[in-house]
Coordinates of C-alpha atoms in Angstrom, one line a residue:
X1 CA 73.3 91.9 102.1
X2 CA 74.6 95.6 101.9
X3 CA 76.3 96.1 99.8
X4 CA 79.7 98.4 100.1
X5 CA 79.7 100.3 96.9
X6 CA 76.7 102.2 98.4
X7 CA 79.4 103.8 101.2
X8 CA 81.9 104.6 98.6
X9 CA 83.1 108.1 98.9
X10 CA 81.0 109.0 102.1
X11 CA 84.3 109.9 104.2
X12 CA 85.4 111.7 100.9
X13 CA 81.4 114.0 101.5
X14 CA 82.6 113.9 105.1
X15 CA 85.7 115.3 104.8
X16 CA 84.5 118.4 102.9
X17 CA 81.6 118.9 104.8
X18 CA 84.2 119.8 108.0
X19 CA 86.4 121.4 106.0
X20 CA 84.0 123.6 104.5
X21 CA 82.4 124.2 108.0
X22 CA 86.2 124.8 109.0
X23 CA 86.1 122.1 112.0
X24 CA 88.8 120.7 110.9
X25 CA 91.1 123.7 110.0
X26 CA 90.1 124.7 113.4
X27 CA 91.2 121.4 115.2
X28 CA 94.3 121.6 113.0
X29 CA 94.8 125.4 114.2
X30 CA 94.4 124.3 118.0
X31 CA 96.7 121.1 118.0
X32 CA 99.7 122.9 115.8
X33 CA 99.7 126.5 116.6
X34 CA 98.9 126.2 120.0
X35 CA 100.9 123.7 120.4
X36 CA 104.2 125.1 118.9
X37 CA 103.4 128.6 121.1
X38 CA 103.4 125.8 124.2
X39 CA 106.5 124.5 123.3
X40 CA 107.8 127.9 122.5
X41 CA 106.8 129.0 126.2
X42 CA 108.4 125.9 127.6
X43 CA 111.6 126.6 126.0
X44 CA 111.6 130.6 126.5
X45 CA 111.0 129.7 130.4
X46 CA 114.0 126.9 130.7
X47 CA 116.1 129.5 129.3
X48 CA 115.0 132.1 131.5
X49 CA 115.8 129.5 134.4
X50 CA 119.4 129.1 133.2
X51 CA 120.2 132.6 132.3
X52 CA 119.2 133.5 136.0
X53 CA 121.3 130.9 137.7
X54 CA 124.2 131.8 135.1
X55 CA 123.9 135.5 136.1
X56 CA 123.2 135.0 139.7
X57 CA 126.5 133.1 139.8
X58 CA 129.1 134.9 138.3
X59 CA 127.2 137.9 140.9
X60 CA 127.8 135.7 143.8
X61 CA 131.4 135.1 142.4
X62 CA 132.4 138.8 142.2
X63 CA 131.1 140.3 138.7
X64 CA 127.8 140.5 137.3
X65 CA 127.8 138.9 133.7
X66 CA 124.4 139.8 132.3
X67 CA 125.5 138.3 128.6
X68 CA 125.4 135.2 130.2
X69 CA 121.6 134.7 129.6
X70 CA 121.8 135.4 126.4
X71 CA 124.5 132.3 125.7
X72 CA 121.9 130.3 127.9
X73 CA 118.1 131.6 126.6
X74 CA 119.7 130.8 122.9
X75 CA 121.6 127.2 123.9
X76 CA 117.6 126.5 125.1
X77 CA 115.8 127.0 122.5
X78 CA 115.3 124.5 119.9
X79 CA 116.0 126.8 116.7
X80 CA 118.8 128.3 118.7
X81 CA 117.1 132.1 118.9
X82 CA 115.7 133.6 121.9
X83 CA 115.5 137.2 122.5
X84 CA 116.4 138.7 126.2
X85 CA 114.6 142.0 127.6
X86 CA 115.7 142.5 130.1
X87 CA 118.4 141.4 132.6
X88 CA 117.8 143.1 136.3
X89 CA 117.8 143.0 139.9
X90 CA 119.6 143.6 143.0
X91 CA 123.5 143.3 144.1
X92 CA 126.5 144.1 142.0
X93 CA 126.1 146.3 138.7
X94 CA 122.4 145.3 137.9
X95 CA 120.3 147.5 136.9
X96 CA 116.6 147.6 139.0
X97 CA 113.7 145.9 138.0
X98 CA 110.8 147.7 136.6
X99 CA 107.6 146.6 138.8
X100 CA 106.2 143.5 138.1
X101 CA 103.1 143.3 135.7
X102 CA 101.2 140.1 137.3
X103 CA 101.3 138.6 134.5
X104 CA 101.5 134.7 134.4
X105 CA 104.8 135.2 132.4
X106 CA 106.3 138.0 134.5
X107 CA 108.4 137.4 137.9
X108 CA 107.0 137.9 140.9
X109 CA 107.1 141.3 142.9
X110 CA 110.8 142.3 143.8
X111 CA 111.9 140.1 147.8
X112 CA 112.5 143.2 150.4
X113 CA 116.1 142.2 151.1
X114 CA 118.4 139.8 149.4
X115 CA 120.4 139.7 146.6
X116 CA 118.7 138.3 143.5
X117 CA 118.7 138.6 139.3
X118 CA 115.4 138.2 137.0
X119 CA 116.0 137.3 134.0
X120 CA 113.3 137.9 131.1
X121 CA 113.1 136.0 127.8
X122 CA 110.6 136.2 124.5
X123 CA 110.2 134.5 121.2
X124 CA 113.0 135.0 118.5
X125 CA 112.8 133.8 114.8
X126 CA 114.8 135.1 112.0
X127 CA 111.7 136.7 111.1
X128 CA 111.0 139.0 113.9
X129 CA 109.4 137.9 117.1
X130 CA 106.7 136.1 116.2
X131 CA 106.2 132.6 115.4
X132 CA 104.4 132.3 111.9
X133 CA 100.8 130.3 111.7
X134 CA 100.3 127.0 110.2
X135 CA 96.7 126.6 110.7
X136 CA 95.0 129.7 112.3
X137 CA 95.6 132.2 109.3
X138 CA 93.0 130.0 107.4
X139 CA 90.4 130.2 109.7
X140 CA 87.0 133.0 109.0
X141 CA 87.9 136.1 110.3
X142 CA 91.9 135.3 110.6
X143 CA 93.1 136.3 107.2
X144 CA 95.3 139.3 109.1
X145 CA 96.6 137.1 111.7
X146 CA 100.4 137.3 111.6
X147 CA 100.9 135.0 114.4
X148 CA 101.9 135.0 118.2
X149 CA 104.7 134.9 120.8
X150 CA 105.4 134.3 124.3
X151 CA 107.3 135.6 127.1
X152 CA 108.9 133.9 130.4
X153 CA 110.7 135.6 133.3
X154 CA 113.0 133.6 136.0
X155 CA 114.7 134.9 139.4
X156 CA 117.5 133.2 140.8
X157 CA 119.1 134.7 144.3
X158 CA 122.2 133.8 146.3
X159 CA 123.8 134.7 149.4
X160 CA 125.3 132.2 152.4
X161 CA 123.8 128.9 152.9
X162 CA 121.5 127.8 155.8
X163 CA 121.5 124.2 154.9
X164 CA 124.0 122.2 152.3
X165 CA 125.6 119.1 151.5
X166 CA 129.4 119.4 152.6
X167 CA 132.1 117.4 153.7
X168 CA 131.6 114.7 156.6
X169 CA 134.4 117.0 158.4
X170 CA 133.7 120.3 160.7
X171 CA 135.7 122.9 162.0
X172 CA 135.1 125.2 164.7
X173 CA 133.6 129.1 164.4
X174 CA 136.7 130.2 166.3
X175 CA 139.2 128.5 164.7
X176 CA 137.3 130.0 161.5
X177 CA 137.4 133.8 163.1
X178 CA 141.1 133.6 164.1
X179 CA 142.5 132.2 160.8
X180 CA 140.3 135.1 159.2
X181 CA 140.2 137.8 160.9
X182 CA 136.8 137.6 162.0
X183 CA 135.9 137.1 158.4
X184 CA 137.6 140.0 157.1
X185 CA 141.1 138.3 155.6
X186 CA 140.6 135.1 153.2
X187 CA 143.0 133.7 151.0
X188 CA 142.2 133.6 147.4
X189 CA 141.0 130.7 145.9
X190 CA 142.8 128.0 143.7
X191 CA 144.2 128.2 140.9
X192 CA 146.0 131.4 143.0
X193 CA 148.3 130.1 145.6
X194 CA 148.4 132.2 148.6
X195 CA 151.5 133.1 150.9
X196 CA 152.5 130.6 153.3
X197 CA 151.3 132.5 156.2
X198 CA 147.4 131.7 155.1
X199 CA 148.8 128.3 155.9
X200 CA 146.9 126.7 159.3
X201 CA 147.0 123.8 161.5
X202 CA 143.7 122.6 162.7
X203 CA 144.3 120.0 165.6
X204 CA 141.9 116.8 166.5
X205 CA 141.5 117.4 170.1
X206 CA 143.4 115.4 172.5
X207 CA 142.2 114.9 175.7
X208 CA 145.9 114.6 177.1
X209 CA 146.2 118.1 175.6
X210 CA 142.9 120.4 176.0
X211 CA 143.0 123.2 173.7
X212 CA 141.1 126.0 173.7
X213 CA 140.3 129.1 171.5
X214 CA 140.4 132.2 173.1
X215 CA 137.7 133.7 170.4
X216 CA 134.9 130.8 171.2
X217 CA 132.5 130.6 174.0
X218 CA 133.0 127.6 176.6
X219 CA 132.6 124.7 175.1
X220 CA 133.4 125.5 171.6
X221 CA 136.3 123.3 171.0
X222 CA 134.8 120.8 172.6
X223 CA 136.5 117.9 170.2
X224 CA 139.2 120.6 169.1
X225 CA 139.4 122.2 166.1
X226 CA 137.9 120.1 164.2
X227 CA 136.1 116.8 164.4
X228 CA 134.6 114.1 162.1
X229 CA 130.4 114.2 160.8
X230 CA 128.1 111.5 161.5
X231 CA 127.9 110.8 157.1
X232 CA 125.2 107.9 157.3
X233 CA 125.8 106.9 153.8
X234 CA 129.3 106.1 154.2
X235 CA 130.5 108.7 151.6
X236 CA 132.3 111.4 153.3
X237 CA 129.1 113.7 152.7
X238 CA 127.0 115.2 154.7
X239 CA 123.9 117.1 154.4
X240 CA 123.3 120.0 157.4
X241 CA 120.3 121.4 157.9
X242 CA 117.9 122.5 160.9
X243 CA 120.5 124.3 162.7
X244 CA 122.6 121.3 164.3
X245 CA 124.0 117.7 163.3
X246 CA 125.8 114.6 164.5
X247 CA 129.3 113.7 165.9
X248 CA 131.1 111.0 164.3
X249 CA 133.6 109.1 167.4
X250 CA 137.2 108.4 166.4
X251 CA 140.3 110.3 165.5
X252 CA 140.7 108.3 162.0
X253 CA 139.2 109.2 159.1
X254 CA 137.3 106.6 157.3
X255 CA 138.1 105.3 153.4
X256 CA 135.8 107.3 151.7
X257 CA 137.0 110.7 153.9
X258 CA 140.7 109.6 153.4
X259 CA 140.0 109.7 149.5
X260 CA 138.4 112.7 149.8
X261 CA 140.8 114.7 151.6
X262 CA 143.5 112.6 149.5
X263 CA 141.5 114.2 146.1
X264 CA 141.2 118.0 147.9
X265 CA 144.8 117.8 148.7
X266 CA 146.1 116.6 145.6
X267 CA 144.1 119.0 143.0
X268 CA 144.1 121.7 145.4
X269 CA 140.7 122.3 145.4
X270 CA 138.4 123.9 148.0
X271 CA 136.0 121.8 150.1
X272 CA 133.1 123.4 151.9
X273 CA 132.6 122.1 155.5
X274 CA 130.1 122.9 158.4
X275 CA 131.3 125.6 161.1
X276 CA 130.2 124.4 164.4
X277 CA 129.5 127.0 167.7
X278 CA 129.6 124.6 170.2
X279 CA 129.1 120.5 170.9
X280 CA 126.8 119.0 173.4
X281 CA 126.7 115.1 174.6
X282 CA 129.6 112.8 173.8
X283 CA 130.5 109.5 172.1
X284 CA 128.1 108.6 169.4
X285 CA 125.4 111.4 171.4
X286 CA 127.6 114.2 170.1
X287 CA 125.7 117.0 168.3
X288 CA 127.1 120.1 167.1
X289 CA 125.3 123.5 167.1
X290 CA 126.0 124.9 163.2
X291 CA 127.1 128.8 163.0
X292 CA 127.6 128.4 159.1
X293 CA 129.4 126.6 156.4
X294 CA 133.1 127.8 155.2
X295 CA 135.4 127.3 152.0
X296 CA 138.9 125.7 152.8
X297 CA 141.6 123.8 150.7
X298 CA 143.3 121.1 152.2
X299 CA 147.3 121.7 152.3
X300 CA 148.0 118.3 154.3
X301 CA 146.9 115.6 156.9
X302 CA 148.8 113.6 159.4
X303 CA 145.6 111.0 161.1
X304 CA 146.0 107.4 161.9
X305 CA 147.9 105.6 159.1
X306 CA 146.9 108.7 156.6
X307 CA 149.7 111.1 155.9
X308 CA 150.4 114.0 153.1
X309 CA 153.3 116.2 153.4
X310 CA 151.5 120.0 153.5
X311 CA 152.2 121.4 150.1
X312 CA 152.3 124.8 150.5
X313 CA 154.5 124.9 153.8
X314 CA 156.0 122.0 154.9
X315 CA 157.4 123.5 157.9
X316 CA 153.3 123.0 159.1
X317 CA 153.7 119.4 159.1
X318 CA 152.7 117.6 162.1
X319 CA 154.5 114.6 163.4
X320 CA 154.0 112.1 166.2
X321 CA 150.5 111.4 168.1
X322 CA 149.0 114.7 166.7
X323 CA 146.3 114.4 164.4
X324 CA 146.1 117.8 162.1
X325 CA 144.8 119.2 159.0
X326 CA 146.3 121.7 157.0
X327 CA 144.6 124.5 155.2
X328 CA 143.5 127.7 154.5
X329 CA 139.8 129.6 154.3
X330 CA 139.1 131.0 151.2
X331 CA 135.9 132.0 149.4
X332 CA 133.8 130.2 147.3
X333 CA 130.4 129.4 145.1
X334 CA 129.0 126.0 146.9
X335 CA 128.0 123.8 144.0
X336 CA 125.4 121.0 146.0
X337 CA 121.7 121.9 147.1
X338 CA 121.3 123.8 149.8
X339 CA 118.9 127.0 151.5
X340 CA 120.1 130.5 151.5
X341 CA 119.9 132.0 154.6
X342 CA 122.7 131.4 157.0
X343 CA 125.6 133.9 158.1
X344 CA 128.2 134.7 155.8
X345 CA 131.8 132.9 156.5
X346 CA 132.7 133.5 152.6
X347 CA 130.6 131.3 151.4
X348 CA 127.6 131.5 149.2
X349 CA 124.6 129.1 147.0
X350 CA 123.0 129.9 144.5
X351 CA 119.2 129.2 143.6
X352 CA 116.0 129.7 141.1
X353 CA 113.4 131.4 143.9
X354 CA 110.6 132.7 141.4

């Protein structure tokens, strides 16, 4: 029988033998140091990511904050540094970006229209801007190796939605242009309480009482000014894309759109809703054509069974067999999903494109 005593110490010979040939050191160089400049890169890029949308929104909201990637590159990074080089782009008070290098951590070649931010990120340590080897300073040949870091870049654009996820309820595009000014007069948005003249009525059409918009091409009030969304889900949302989408039938608005509006009317806040051109078919065949999506705060309702007194000018309050809204358009930053590409009716998305 073998005995064991005769293996005793061989992994000890083994051991050495590797270190001495520096397989090991090596292996050890690859898994650490590569792997911390991996996870540095990883972090550097989510940082880019959210600096950009940070940016890019406080653009689409009126001023350029450029410090916000700094807050956002550093709140990403594990040790809580993360240096920003640059901060760039088009729209507002950025500055141009320089042309793009090609390089895999570098942004993509500047868009030939739209309004966008890149946002560019690399290592930070309390050393300098390098992260420090473990392994790879041991190695033959690597005595003067003071280590490596890594860079990331992000763009985020915005500009009106072409597709989003809005309320399940629509109002017409002439509606929208008369209470605006063909786009030109909105009302500030809350906290700021506007004058009561912002103040409107939108009307569920009656078929005892047509209304038309003078502004609208025939057949663009078809349900009045403005109608219910086929939701699907039952939650008063409703996500538009592809350039039309569905009638809901009735003049009542279900739970789930009763405590949405209820919610909206209460904490004065705005709700973004589809803006419809015209509507073809009827009954549960309805589509409507989408111009574009709008910001409005709900003031009041008086529907079916479903009443709130319209905060900022009672005197709007509808009574009787009417079935109104009450609001006004404002601007605003829509905060779902969506595309950027539609017409602009004050509102705007935001999203990472490179």
């Amino acid at each position: 029988m073998r005995s064991l005593n005769r293996d005793r110490g061989a992994i000890g010979v083994l051991v050495g033998v590797l270190l001495g040939g520096g397989a090991l050191l090596g292996v050890g160089a690859l898994v650490i140091d590569a792997g911390r400049i991996y996870q540095e890169r990883a972090e550097l890029q989510s940082g880019a990511d959210a600096g950009a949308l940070a940016v890019a929104r406080s653009c689409a909201q009126g001023a350029c904050d450029p410090a916000k990637a700094d807050t956002y590159a550093d709140a990403n990074a594990k040790d809580g540094l993360s240096a920003v080089d640059a901060v760039c782009g088009s729209g507002g008070t950025l500055p141009s970006c320089s042309a793009s290098t090609g390089d895999i951590t570098d942004c993509p070649p500047a868009p030939a229209s739209g309004k966008y931010v890149d946002v560019h990120t690399a290592t930070e340590t309390d050393t300098g801007t390098l992260l420090p080897p473990d392994f790879s300073r041991t190695l033959l040949g690597n005595e003067s190796f003071d280590g490596a870091g890594s860079k990331a870049c992000a763009r985020a654009a915005w500009g009106p939605p072409s597709s989003a996820t809005t309320v399940a309820m629509t109002i017409s595009y002439c509606e929208w242009r008369d209470a605006t000014a063909n786009g030109t007069a909105f009302a500030p948005p809350p906290p700021a309480v506007p004058p009561v003249s912002a103040d409107q009525v939108l009307k569920l059409h009656d078929p005892s009482k047509p209304t038309t918009c003078p502004d609208g091409p025939a057949g663009s009030d078809g349900p009045g000014m403005f109608g219910w969304v086929d939701d699907g889900d039952g939650d008063c949302e409703a996500f538009i894309s592809g350039g039309s989408y569905s009638a809901d039938t009735g003049v009542s608005a279900g739970k789930s759109c009763q405590a949405a509006l209820a919610a909206a009317q209460a904490d004065r806040t705005v709700v973004y809703v589809p803006v419809y051109t015209s509507v073809s078919g009827s009954g549960t065949g309805g589509t409507y054509a989408l111009k574009g999506f709008a910001a409005f705060v709900v003031t009041g309702y008086h529907l079916p069974g479903f009443t709130a007194s319209d905060w900022l000018n009672p005197k709007n309050d509808c009574k009787g067999a009417d079935k109104c809204v009450n609001g006004y358009f404002t601007q605003g930053l829509l905060p779902a999903a969506g595309t950027i590409g539609g017409p602009d009716l004050g509102v705007d998305i935001v999203q990472l494109t490179g």
